[in-house]
Each structure stands twice: as C-alpha cells, then as structure tokens.
Tab-separated table of C-alpha atoms in Angstrom:
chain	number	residue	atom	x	y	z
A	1	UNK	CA	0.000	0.000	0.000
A	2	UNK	CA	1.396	3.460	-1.178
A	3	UNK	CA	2.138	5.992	1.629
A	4	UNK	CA	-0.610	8.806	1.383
A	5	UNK	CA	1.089	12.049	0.600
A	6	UNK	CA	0.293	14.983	3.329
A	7	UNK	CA	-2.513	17.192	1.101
A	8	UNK	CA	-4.332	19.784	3.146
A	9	UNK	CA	-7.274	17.157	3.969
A	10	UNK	CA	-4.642	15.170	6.291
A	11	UNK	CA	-3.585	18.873	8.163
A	12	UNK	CA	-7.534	19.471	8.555
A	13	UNK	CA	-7.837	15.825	9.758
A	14	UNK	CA	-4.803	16.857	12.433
A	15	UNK	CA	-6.701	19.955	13.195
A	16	UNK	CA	-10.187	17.794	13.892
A	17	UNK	CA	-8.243	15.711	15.532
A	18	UNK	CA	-6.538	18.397	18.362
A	19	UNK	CA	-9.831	19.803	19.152
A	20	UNK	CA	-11.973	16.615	19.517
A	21	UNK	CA	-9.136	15.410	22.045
A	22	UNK	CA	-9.714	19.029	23.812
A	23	UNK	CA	-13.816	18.309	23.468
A	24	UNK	CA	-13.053	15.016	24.677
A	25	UNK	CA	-10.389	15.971	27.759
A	26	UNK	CA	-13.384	18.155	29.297
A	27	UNK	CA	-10.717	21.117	28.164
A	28	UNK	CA	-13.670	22.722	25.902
A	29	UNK	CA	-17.228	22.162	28.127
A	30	UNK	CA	-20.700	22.547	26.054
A	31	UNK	CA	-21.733	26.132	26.139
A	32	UNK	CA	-18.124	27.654	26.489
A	33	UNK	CA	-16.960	29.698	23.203
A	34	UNK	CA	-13.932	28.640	21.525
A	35	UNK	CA	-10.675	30.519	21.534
A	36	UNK	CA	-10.977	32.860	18.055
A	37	UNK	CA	-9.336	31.770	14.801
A	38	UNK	CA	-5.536	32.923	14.784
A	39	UNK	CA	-5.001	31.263	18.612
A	40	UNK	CA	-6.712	27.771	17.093
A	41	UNK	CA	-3.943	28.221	14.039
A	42	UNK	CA	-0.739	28.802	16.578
A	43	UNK	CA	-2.252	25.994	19.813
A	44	UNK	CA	-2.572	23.418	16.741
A	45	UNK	CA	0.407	24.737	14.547
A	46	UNK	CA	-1.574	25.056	11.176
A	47	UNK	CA	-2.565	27.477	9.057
A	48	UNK	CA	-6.200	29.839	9.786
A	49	UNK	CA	-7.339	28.041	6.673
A	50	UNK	CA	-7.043	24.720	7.864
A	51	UNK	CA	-8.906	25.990	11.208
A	52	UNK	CA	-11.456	27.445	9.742
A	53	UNK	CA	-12.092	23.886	7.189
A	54	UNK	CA	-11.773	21.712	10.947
A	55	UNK	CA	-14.273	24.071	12.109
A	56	UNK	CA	-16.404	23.977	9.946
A	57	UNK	CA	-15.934	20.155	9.632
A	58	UNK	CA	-16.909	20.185	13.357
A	59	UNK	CA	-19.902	22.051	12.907
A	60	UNK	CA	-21.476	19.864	10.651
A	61	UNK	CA	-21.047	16.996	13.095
A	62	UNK	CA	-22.679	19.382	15.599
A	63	UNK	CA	-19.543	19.428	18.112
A	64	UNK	CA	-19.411	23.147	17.416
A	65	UNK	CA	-21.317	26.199	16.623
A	66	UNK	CA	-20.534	28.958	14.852
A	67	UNK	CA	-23.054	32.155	15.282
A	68	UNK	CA	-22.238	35.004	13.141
A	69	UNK	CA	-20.513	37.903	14.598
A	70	UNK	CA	-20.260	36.549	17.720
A	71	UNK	CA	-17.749	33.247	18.056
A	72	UNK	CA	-17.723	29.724	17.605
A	73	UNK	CA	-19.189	27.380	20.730
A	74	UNK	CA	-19.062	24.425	21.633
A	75	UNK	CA	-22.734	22.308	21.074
A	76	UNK	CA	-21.399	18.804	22.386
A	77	UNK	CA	-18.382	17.139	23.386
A	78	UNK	CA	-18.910	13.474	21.779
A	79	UNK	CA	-20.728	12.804	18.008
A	80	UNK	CA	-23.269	10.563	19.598
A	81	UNK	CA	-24.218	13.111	21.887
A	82	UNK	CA	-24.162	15.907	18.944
A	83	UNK	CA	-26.217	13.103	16.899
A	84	UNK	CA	-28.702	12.662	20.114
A	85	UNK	CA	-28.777	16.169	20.654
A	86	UNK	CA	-30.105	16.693	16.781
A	87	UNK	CA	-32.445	13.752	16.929
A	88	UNK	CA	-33.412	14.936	20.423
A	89	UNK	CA	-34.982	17.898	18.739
A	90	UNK	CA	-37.856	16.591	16.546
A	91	UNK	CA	-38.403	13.054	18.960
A	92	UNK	CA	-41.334	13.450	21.688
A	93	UNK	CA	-39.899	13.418	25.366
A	94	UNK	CA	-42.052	9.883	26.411
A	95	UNK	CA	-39.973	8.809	23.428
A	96	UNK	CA	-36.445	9.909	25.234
A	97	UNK	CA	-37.679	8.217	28.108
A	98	UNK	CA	-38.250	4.976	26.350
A	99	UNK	CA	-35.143	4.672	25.339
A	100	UNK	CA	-33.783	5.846	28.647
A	101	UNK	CA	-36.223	2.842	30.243
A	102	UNK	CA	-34.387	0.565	27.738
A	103	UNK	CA	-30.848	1.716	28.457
A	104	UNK	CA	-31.129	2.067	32.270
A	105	UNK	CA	-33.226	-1.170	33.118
A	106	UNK	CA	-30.619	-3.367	30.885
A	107	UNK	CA	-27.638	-1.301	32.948
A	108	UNK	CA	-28.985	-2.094	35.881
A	109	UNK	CA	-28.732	-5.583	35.879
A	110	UNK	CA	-25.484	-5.685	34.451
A	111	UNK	CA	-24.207	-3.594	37.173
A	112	UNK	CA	-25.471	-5.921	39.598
A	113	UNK	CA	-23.523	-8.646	38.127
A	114	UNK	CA	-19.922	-6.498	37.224
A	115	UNK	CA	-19.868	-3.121	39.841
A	116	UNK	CA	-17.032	-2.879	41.552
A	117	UNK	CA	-16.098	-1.549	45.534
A	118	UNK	CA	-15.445	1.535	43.781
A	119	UNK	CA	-18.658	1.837	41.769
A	120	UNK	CA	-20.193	1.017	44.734
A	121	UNK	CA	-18.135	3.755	47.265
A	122	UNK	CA	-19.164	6.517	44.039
A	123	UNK	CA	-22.842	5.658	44.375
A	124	UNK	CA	-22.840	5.582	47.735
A	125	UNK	CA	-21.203	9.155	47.727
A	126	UNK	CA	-23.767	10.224	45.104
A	127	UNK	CA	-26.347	8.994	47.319
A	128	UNK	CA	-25.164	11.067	50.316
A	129	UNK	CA	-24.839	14.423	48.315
A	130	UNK	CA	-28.601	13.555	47.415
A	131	UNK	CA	-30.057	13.475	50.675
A	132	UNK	CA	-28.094	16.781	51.889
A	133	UNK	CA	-29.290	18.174	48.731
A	134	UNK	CA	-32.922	17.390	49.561
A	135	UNK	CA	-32.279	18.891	53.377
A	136	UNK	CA	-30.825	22.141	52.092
A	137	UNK	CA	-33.078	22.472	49.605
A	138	UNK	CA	-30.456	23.046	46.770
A	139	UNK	CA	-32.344	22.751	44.055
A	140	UNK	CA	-29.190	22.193	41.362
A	141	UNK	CA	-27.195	20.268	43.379
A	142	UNK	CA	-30.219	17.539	43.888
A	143	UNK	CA	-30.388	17.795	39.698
A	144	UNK	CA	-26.542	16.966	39.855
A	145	UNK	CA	-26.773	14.141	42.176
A	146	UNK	CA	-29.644	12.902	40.590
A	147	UNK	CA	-28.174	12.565	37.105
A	148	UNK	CA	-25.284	11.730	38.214
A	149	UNK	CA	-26.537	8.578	40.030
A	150	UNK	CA	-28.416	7.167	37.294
A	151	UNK	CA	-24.606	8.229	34.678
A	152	UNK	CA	-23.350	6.069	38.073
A	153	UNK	CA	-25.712	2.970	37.561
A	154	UNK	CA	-25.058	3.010	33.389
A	155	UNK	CA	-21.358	2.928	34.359
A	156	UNK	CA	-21.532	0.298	36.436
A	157	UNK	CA	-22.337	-2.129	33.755
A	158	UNK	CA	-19.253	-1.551	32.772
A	159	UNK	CA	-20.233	-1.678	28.823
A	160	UNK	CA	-18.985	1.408	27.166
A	161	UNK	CA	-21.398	1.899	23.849
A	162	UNK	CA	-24.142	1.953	27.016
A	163	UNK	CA	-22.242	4.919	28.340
A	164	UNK	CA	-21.943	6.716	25.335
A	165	UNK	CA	-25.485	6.472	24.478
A	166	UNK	CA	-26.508	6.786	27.817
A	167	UNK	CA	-24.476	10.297	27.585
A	168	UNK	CA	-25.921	11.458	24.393
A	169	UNK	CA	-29.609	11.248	26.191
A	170	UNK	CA	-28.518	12.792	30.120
A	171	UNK	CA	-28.576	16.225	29.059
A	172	UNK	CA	-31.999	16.744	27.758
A	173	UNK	CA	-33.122	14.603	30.523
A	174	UNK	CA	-31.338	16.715	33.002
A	175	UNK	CA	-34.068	19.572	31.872
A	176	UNK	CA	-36.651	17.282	32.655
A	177	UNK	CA	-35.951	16.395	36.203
A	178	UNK	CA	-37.221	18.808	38.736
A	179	UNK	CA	-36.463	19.784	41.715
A	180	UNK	CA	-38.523	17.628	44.661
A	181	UNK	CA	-38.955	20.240	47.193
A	182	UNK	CA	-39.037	19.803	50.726
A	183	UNK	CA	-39.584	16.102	50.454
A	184	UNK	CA	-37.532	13.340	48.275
A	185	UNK	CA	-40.574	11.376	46.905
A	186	UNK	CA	-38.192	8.574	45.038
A	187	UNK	CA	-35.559	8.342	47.753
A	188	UNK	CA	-36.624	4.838	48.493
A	189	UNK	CA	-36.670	3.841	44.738
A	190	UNK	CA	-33.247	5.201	44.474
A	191	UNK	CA	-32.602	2.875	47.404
A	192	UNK	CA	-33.961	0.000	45.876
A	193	UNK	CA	-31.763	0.395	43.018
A	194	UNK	CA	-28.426	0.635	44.726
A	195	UNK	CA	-29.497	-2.215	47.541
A	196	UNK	CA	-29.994	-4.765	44.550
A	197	UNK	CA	-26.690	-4.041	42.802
A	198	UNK	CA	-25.038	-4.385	45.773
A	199	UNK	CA	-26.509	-7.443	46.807
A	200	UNK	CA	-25.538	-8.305	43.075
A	201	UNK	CA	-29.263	-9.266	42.037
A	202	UNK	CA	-29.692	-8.670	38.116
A	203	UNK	CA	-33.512	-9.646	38.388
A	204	UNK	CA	-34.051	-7.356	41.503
A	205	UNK	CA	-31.876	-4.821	39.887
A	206	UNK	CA	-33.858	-4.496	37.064
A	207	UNK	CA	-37.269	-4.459	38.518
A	208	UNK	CA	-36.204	-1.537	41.001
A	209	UNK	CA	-34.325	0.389	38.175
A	210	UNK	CA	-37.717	-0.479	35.666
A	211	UNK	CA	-39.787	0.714	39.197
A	212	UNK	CA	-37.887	4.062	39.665
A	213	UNK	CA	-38.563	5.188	36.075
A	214	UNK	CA	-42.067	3.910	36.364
A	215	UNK	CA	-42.388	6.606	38.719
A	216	UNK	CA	-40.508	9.423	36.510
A	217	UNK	CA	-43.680	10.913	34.096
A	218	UNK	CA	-43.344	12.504	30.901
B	1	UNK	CA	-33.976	38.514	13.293
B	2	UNK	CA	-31.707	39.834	10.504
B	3	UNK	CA	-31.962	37.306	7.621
B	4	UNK	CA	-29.250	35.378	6.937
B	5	UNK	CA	-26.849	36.376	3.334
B	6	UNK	CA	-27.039	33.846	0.793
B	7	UNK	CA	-22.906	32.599	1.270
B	8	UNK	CA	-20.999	29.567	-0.032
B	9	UNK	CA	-21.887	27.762	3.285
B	10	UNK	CA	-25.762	27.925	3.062
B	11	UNK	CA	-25.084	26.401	-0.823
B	12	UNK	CA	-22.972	23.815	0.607
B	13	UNK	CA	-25.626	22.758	3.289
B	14	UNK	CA	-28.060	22.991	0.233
B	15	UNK	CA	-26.210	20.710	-1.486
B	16	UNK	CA	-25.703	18.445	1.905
B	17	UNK	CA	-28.932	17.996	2.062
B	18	UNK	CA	-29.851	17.155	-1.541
B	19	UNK	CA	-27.386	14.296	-0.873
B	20	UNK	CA	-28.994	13.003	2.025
B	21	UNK	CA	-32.397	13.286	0.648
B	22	UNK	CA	-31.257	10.759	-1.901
B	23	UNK	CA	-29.419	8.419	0.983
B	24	UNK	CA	-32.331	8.454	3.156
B	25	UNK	CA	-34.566	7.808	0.025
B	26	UNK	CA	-32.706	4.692	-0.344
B	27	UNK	CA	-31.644	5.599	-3.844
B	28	UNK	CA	-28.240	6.031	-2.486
B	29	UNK	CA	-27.583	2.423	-1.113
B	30	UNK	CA	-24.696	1.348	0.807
B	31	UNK	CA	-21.415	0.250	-0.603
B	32	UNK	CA	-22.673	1.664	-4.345
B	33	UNK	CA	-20.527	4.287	-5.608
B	34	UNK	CA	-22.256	7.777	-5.821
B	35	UNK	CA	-21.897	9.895	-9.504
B	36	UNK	CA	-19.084	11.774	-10.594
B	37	UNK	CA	-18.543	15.313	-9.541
B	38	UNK	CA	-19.688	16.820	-12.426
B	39	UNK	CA	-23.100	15.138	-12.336
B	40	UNK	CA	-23.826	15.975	-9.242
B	41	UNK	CA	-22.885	19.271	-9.465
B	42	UNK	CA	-25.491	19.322	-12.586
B	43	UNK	CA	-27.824	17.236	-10.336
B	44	UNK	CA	-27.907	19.379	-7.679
B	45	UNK	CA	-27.519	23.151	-9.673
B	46	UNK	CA	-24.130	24.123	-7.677
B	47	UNK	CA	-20.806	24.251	-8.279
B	48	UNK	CA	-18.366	21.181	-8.680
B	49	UNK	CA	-16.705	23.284	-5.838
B	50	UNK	CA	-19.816	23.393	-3.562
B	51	UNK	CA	-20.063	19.685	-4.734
B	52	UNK	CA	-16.761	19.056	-3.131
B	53	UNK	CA	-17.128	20.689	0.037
B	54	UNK	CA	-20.104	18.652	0.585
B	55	UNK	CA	-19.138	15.395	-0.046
B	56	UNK	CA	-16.110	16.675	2.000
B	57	UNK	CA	-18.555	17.119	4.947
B	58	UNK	CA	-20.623	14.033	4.188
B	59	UNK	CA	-17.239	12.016	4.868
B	60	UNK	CA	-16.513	13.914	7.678
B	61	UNK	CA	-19.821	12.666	8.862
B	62	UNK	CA	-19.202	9.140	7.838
B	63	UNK	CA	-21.936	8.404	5.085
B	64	UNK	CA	-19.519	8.642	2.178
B	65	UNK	CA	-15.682	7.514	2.026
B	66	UNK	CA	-13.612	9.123	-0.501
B	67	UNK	CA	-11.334	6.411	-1.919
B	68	UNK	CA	-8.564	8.046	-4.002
B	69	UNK	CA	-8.437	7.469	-7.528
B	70	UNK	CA	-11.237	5.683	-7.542
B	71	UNK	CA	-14.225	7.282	-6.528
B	72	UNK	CA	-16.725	8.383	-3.680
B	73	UNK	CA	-18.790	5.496	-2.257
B	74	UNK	CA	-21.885	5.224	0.081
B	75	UNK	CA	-20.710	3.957	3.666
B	76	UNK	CA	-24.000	4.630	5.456
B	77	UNK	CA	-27.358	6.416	5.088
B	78	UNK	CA	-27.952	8.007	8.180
B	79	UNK	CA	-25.932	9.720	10.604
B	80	UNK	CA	-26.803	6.775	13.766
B	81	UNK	CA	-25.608	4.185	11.046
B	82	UNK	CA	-22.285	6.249	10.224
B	83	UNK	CA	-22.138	6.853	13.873
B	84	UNK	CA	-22.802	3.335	15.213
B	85	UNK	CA	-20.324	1.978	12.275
B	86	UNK	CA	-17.515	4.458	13.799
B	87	UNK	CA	-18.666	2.904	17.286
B	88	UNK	CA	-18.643	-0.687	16.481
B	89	UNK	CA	-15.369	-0.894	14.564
B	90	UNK	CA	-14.207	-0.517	18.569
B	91	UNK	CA	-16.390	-1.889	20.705
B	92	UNK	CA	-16.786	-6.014	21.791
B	93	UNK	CA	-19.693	-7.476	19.954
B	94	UNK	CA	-20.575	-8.767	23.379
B	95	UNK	CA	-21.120	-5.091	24.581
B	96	UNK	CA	-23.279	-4.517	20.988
B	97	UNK	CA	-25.720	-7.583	22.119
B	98	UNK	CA	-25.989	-5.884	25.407
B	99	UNK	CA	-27.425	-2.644	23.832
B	100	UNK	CA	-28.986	-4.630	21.482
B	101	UNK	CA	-30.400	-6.842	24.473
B	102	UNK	CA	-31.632	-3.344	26.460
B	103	UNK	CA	-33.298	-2.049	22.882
B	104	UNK	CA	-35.222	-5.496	22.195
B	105	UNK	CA	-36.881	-5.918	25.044
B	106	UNK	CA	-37.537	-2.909	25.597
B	107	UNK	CA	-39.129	-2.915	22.106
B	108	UNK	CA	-41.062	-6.296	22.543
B	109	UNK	CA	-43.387	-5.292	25.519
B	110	UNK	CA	-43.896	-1.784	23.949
B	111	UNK	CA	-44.662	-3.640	20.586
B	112	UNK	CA	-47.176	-5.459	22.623
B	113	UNK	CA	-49.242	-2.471	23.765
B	114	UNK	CA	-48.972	-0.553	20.385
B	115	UNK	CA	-48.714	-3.381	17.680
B	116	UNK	CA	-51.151	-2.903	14.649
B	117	UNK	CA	-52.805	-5.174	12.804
B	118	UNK	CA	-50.337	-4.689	9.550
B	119	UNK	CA	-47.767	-5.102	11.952
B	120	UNK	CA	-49.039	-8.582	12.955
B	121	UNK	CA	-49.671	-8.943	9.710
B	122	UNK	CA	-45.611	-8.402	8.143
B	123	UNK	CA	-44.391	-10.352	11.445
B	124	UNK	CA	-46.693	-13.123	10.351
B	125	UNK	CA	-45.349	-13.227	6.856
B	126	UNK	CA	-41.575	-12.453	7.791
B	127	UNK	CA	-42.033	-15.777	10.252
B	128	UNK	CA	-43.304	-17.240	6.847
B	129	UNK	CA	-40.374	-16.590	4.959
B	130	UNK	CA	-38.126	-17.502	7.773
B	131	UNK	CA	-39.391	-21.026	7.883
B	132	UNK	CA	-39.406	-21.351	4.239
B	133	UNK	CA	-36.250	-20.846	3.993
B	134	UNK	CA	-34.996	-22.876	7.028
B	135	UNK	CA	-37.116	-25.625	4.683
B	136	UNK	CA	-35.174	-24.949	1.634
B	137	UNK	CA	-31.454	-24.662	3.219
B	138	UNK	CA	-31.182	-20.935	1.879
B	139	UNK	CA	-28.668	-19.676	4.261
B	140	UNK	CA	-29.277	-16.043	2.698
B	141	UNK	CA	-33.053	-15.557	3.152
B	142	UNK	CA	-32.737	-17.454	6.509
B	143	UNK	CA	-30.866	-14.297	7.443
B	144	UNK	CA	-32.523	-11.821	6.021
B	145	UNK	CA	-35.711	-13.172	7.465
B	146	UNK	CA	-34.479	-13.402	10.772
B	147	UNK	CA	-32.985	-9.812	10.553
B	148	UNK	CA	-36.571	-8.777	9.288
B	149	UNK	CA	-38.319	-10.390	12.558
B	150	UNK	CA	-36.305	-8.467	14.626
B	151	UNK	CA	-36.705	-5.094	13.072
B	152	UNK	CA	-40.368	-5.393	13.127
B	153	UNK	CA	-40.691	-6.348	16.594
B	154	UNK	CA	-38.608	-2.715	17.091
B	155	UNK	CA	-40.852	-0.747	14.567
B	156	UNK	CA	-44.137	-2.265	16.584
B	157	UNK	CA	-43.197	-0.344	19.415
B	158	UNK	CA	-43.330	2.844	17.070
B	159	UNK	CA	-41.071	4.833	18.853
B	160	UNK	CA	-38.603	6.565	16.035
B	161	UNK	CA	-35.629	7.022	18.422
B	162	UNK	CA	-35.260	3.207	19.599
B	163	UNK	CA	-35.465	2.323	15.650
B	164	UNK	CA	-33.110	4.670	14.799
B	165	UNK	CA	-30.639	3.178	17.099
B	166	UNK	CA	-31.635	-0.422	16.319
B	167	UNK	CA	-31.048	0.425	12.368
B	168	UNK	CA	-27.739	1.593	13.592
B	169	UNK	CA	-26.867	-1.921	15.311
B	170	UNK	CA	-28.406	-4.182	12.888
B	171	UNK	CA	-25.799	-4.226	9.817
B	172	UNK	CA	-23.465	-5.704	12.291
B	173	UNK	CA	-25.731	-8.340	13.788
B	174	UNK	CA	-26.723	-9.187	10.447
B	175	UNK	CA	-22.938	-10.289	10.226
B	176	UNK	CA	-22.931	-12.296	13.540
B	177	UNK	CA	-26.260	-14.123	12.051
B	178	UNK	CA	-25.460	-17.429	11.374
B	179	UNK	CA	-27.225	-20.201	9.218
B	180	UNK	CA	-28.817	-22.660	11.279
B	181	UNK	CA	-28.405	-25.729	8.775
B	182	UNK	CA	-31.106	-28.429	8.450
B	183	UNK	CA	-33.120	-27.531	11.852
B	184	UNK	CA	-33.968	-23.569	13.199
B	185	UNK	CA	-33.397	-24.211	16.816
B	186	UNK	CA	-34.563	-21.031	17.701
B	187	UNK	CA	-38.086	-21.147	16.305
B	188	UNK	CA	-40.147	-21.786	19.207
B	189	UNK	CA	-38.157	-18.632	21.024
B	190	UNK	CA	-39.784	-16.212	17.789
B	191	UNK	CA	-42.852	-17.560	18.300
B	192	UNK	CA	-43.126	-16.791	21.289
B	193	UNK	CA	-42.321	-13.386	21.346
B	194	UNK	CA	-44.823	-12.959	18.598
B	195	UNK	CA	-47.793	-14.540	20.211
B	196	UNK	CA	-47.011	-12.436	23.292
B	197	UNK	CA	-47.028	-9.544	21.242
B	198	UNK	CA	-50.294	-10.290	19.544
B	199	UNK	CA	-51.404	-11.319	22.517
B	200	UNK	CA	-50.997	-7.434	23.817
B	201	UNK	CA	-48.632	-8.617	26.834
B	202	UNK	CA	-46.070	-6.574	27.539
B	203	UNK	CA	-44.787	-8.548	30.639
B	204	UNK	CA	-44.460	-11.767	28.293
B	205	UNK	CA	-43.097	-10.221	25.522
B	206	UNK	CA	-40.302	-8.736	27.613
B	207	UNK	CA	-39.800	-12.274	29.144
B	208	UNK	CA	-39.511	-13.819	26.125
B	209	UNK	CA	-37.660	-11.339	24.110
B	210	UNK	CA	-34.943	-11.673	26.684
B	211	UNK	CA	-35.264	-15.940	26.367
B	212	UNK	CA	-34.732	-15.241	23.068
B	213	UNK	CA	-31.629	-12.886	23.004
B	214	UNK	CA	-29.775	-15.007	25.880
B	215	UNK	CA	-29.469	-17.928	23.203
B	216	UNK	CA	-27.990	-15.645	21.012
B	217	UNK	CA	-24.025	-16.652	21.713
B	218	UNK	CA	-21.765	-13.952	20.877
C-alpha cells in the first residue's frame, strides 16, 4: 500500500483531531466559546485556513457552533451526543424516556452482576450528596446528584457503547428532572436500586431500576 | 432577526442535504458508488466546488468515504448508522448484544401495547419466509428473514428514536447471524415473542424477548 502524501485534507484531519481530544479531555465544556481563529492556528500549529475547514468540519457533526458575529461554541463534546442532541430535537420526550427505560433497566442488571467496591463507594457518595441536597433544599445540586446517580448505575455495567449512548440522552433529561422540594418522593426507589446491585441481584436490579422510572412521568 | 446572506456555506448545506435526501430515500444504497462530480454538481444546480465541500462534509460525517483514484462510495445512510459503524469498529460485539439486548426488550413489551394489525400482519409473513427458507437450506433468506423479525418487533413499538438506534446496530448483527443448517433451533423462542405480542402482553413479551436474546451466543 502506497504511503498517502500529506494534502491539506490530512492537516484538517490533524486539526479535527486536536480539538476533539480538547472536546473530549473536558478542556472545551458545552456552552463555552472557543478561543478565536488565529489562537486555534498557533495551539494546533496550522494554518487559519485549515482551522477554519476543521471548524467547519466540526460544525457539521454538531460538536461546534458557529453564530455570526459573535464566536464559535461548543454544542457537544462526543458525536453521539451531537447526533442525540439533533435527533433529540424533533423526537417526543415519552420517546427519550423509552429509550432511557431501555438503556437504564438493561444497565442495571449488568451492574449488579460487574460493579465494583469503587462503583459502589461513588454511588454511595452520590447517594449522600442527594439526601443533603434534599435537606438544604439546593435545588441544582439535587439535579446533579440525581443525574449523576443514574450516569453512576449506566457505568456500572461496565459496557462502554451503554455509556456513550446513555451520555448522548442525560442532558436533555437533566431539563426534565425537577427539583422535589421539601420532600424526596423517590428516595426509596433510588434505594432500591443501589441495595440490589449491591446485593448483586440482576432480576431485583432491574425491577427496582424499571420501578424508579415507572415513577418518573413525561 | 436579521436574515441570513445567501454565502458559499448555506449552498454547501443545500447541497448536503440534496445528498442526504437521496441516501435516506434509499436511492443512495450502501457500498454503491455515488456519480461523478460533475453530475452531481449538474444534479444538484451548484458548483463542482460546492459539490466538493459537501461530499467533503458528508465524509466527515461518515456516510460517504472518498477512496482516491477511484471514486466516492456510500458507507451509510444516516448519521446513527455512520455513527454506530464508527462505534462498532471498537467496541466487543458482546457489549453490541448488550445494547442490542436493552433495545429489544424494551421494544417487545412496547410492541405489545402498540402493535397494529399490519404489523401482525408483516411479522406473520416475515415468520413465513423464515421457515421457508430454514425448509429450503437458503442460508441467505434465513438471514434476512431473521434480521426482518427483529426489526419489526422494534418498529411495533413505534417509537422513532429506539429504531433509529436499532437500524444503527443491525448491519453488524446481520454479520454475527449465522445459518442454522437443516433444523432452526430457535423457532419456538420467535414464536413466542410474537404470540405475546399479539397477545398485547407486555410482561411476556419482555420475558420472552430476553429468552430469546440469551441464546444468542456472541
């Protein structure tokens, strides 16, 4: 096979390349702008016209944003969760949460089977940070805790193409939890969930994970 | 809302989208190779420049692959199937029949509150073909059959996001498929999950769907 000679399309390819592993690193976080143009071309040693291709590359995947007169953001930090995000936009939400049903329930009874002490110690932790969130009434931090116990669960099964669906769907369900006010209602459920993946249950698991979202309406 | 300039960009998504009108149409099938620039710039009224940035883009995405000095080919139709394609080439197919696992079942005892008639109808004749060809020893339609049942058990549950995402796994199953010979031991396991669905229980369906899948060795 014939070496490929460098051509411009390999230096945009490098380009892509330096920013998705900045996307990737947590360097660049949704929402934050990117730095402009000429900084891009001297951080990544190529030329503003390769930039501007990479960015534009980016932009159709839907990692990146570019708003006229204004800068160039960042929209998502993996393709499936740029691809979720678009199809996100013209599914219904009882739709989302079928697929989050199907995801979660399956995850939950792998992690029974596969979770480690320290999946176990992080849930735990995210467990704790729930219940003082509930007691101060801290509105975000219960939606942090919250999400990030069920991201905990999906990890737990230990099956990465899980997590990285799993992670194109948390965000838009993140704008569809809400905050419980003075009491927890699905503390016990949340319970349930962990006690069965401790005790390493897959069935039990799965009917207290399939339970929880039972309980979670449109 | 100032309107936006007509620029080279809005041409190229123009011409992006002309492109995956005739992917998504099916006219564009996988693995075929797509016209010659100049055709498609005629095609779609643009430039063989504007042509070029968009099948640039389209690559970028994964639907086409640019193979040099020989032409542009079709490597998926939709962005989940370029996505999931990207995915796969790295994941364990044991991890894949895990998602695929969470999706099915999932799909099965949705199918069974939601199934139409048609739909009972194309299961019943897909089960038909499947048989007939387990009859006459062709390996071939024995797959595609099979692949069929399984696809219309997800479309039954007529949720657009957990087909999408099935359509994205399937190509690969399809490969890990394999001819059953002179006797379909998995026959009784499809009927069941179709009389459960036609029966309208989702509790069944769920239970069988997962019977099913755990005899599927990876």
């Amino acid at each position: 096979m014939p070496l490929a000679p460098t051509t411009p399309a390999s230096l945009v390819d490098q380009a892509i390349a330096g920013m998705r592993a900045l996307l990737e690193s947590g360097e660049w976080e949704v929402g934050t702008r990117v730095p402009p143009e000429p900084a891009l071309a001297a951080a990544l040693g190529v030329s503003r016209n390769t930039v501007r291709e990479a960015v534009k590359a980016l932009a159709h995947l839907g990692l990146l944003q570019v708003r006229r007169g204004d800068g160039t953001y960042v929209a998502a930090t993996t393709d499936m969760q740029a691809l979720m995000r678009k199809q996100l936009a013209r599914v219904d939400i009882a739709h989302l949460l079928e697929v989050r049903h199907a995801i979660e329930v399956r995850a939950a009874a792998l992690a029974a089977e596969r979770r480690t002490a320290a999946d176990l110690a992080s849930m735990d932790a995210i467990m704790d940070r729930r219940r003082q969130a509930v007691l101060d009434g801290d509105g975000p931090a219960f939606i942090d805790a919250d999400v990030d116990f069920h991201c905990a669960v999906v990890a737990a099964a230990h099956n990465p193409l899980l997590v990285e669906l799993y992670d194109g769907l948390v965000e838009t369900l993140r704008a569809s939890i809400e905050h419980p006010g003075a009491a927890d209602v699905l503390a016990a459920e949340h319970d349930a969930v962990l006690d069965a993946i401790r005790a390493g249950d897959p069935a039990v698991a799965a009917t207290a994970s399939a339970d929880l979202l039972d309980h979670v309406v449109p």
